[in-house]
Amino acid sequence: MINMDQIYLITDIQGYTPEVGRLLSMMNYARYTTLEAAKNLTTEQLDYLMDPEGNSIGALLLHFAAVEFAYQLETFEKRDLNEEEMLIWGPALDLGEKGRQAIRGNDLTYYVNKLNEVRTKTYELFKTVDDDWLHLEEPFWYGKQANHYFMWFHVFEDEINHRGQIRLIKKKMNTQL
């Protein structure tokens, strides 16, 4: 779905309403730069920890997919993850010790497939809504209102934030491996 001819354009995307398409344009750019940051990493590099309390690059990549999945449920199904979904996605959502224990030993293809699987579902879901849906408000963090636009902005804002960690981990790793 990432159109490399339009990677630097926040623009309409055929099949989506204008604002939804622009939101997807931003999400696509964020994902493109994330994939570039992780390109060609080995399993050992994906599992590398800068310190015993840190997150691995692999855990961060799976975190991006988990957050996006959680927001699919929250904004389209109006629910949190159930017990079965938490068994699958919980370590990636929470990171920390659970993530360090559960998310390791996977190659880059594993993480890219998870990211693509979740993003494909997002593309499908976004075809079912319009620009008005983006502006629907509901209670969110700390008793404050948020609209779907903000919630989905947060999905890729979180990815951009953690991508900075990926770049830092790569620099540190290059001096130690």
XYZ file of C-alpha atoms in Angstrom:
177
model
C 0.000 0.000 0.000
C 2.963 2.313 0.385
C 3.240 4.182 -2.887
C 6.923 5.123 -3.131
C 6.125 7.689 -5.842
C 4.131 9.595 -3.204
C 6.122 8.772 -0.060
C 6.842 12.460 0.626
C 3.301 13.639 -0.075
C 0.572 13.946 2.485
C -2.179 13.502 -0.030
C -5.350 11.737 -1.000
C -5.211 7.983 -1.494
C -7.651 6.399 -3.891
C -10.375 4.440 -2.103
C -10.294 6.587 1.049
C -11.939 9.853 1.984
C -9.548 12.851 1.847
C -8.589 13.136 5.517
C -8.410 9.382 6.006
C -6.083 9.183 2.997
C -3.871 11.920 4.383
C -3.693 10.163 7.733
C -2.668 6.971 5.926
C -0.044 8.976 4.012
C 1.534 9.975 7.317
C 1.297 6.438 8.677
C 2.898 5.083 5.500
C 5.842 7.466 5.748
C 6.396 6.584 9.402
C 6.322 2.871 8.555
C 8.656 3.302 5.586
C 11.260 5.012 7.759
C 10.848 2.362 10.459
C 11.446 -0.421 7.957
C 14.490 1.421 6.622
C 15.870 1.685 10.175
C 15.470 -2.078 10.675
C 16.598 -3.118 7.205
C 19.017 -6.072 7.041
C 19.207 -6.599 10.806
C 20.051 -10.123 11.933
C 18.187 -12.028 14.626
C 21.084 -11.359 17.000
C 20.819 -7.632 16.304
C 17.026 -7.674 16.685
C 17.434 -9.322 20.122
C 20.262 -7.036 21.325
C 19.657 -5.233 24.628
C 21.583 -2.056 25.451
C 21.026 -2.781 29.130
C 19.153 -5.365 31.208
C 16.099 -3.103 31.537
C 15.934 -2.038 27.886
C 13.879 -3.102 24.907
C 15.208 -4.909 21.876
C 14.607 -3.684 18.337
C 12.506 -6.784 17.726
C 10.333 -6.002 20.744
C 9.864 -2.432 19.537
C 8.852 -3.592 16.059
C 6.294 -5.968 17.536
C 5.163 -3.167 19.854
C 4.242 -1.071 16.784
C 2.044 -3.882 15.475
C 0.494 -4.460 18.915
C -0.370 -0.792 19.422
C -1.957 -0.584 15.985
C -3.952 -3.768 16.667
C -5.132 -2.374 20.001
C -6.316 0.838 18.354
C -8.167 -1.140 15.699
C -10.118 -2.763 18.522
C -10.595 0.447 20.475
C -11.761 2.622 17.594
C -13.643 0.112 15.451
C -14.948 -2.443 17.952
C -15.071 -0.210 21.038
C -13.321 -2.761 23.221
C -10.025 -3.665 24.803
C -8.036 -6.773 24.018
C -9.577 -9.944 25.408
C -7.626 -12.594 27.357
C -6.681 -14.558 24.245
C -5.485 -11.411 22.437
C -3.504 -10.339 25.502
C -1.663 -13.662 25.463
C -0.574 -12.879 21.909
C -0.014 -9.121 22.110
C 0.421 -8.374 25.836
C 4.221 -8.706 26.012
C 4.591 -6.401 22.985
C 2.120 -3.860 24.353
C 3.670 -3.771 27.811
C 7.304 -4.394 26.799
C 9.441 -4.510 29.945
C 10.351 -7.878 31.445
C 7.505 -9.749 29.737
C 8.645 -8.418 26.384
C 12.299 -9.227 27.045
C 11.391 -12.833 27.876
C 8.794 -13.479 25.164
C 10.051 -11.480 22.187
C 13.304 -12.955 20.969
C 14.705 -15.362 18.446
C 12.687 -14.038 15.496
C 14.133 -12.888 12.213
C 13.284 -9.596 10.532
C 10.788 -11.274 8.189
C 8.726 -12.331 11.219
C 8.408 -8.744 12.441
C 7.780 -7.276 8.996
C 5.051 -9.859 8.392
C 3.358 -8.938 11.684
C 3.568 -5.243 10.857
C 2.153 -5.850 7.374
C -0.605 -8.138 8.636
C -1.876 -5.543 11.086
C -1.458 -2.652 8.638
C -3.412 -4.534 5.942
C -6.304 -4.804 8.402
C -6.023 -1.075 9.116
C -6.275 -0.322 5.381
C -9.412 -2.478 5.184
C -10.987 -0.869 8.243
C -10.215 2.663 7.062
C -12.125 1.979 3.833
C -15.268 1.593 5.967
C -15.132 5.075 7.533
C -15.151 8.679 6.393
C -13.665 11.968 7.504
C -16.501 12.570 9.984
C -15.510 9.356 11.770
C -12.042 10.798 12.390
C -13.600 13.647 14.349
C -15.846 11.518 16.571
C -14.969 12.115 20.208
C -15.028 9.730 23.126
C -13.518 9.519 26.607
C -9.826 8.699 26.491
C -6.860 9.219 28.769
C -7.228 10.859 32.185
C -10.948 11.519 31.684
C -10.294 13.746 28.670
C -12.001 13.566 25.296
C -10.109 12.451 22.212
C -11.168 11.953 18.642
C -10.278 9.075 16.350
C -7.920 11.396 14.485
C -5.820 11.867 17.621
C -5.959 8.178 18.492
C -4.604 7.181 15.088
C -2.076 10.015 15.165
C -0.879 8.474 18.429
C -0.395 5.102 16.701
C 2.267 6.463 14.380
C 3.536 9.087 16.836
C 4.374 6.200 19.186
C 6.144 4.435 16.318
C 8.167 7.548 15.481
C 9.126 7.985 19.131
C 10.297 4.390 19.510
C 12.030 4.476 16.129
C 14.388 6.939 17.786
C 15.164 4.177 20.278
C 15.831 1.780 17.406
C 18.365 4.179 15.925
C 20.030 4.659 19.309
C 20.180 0.897 19.896
C 21.745 0.405 16.458
C 24.461 2.965 17.220
C 25.223 1.387 20.581
C 25.115 -2.095 19.098
C 27.596 -1.198 16.355
C 30.163 -0.295 19.000
C 29.639 -3.505 20.969
C 28.956 -6.319 18.482
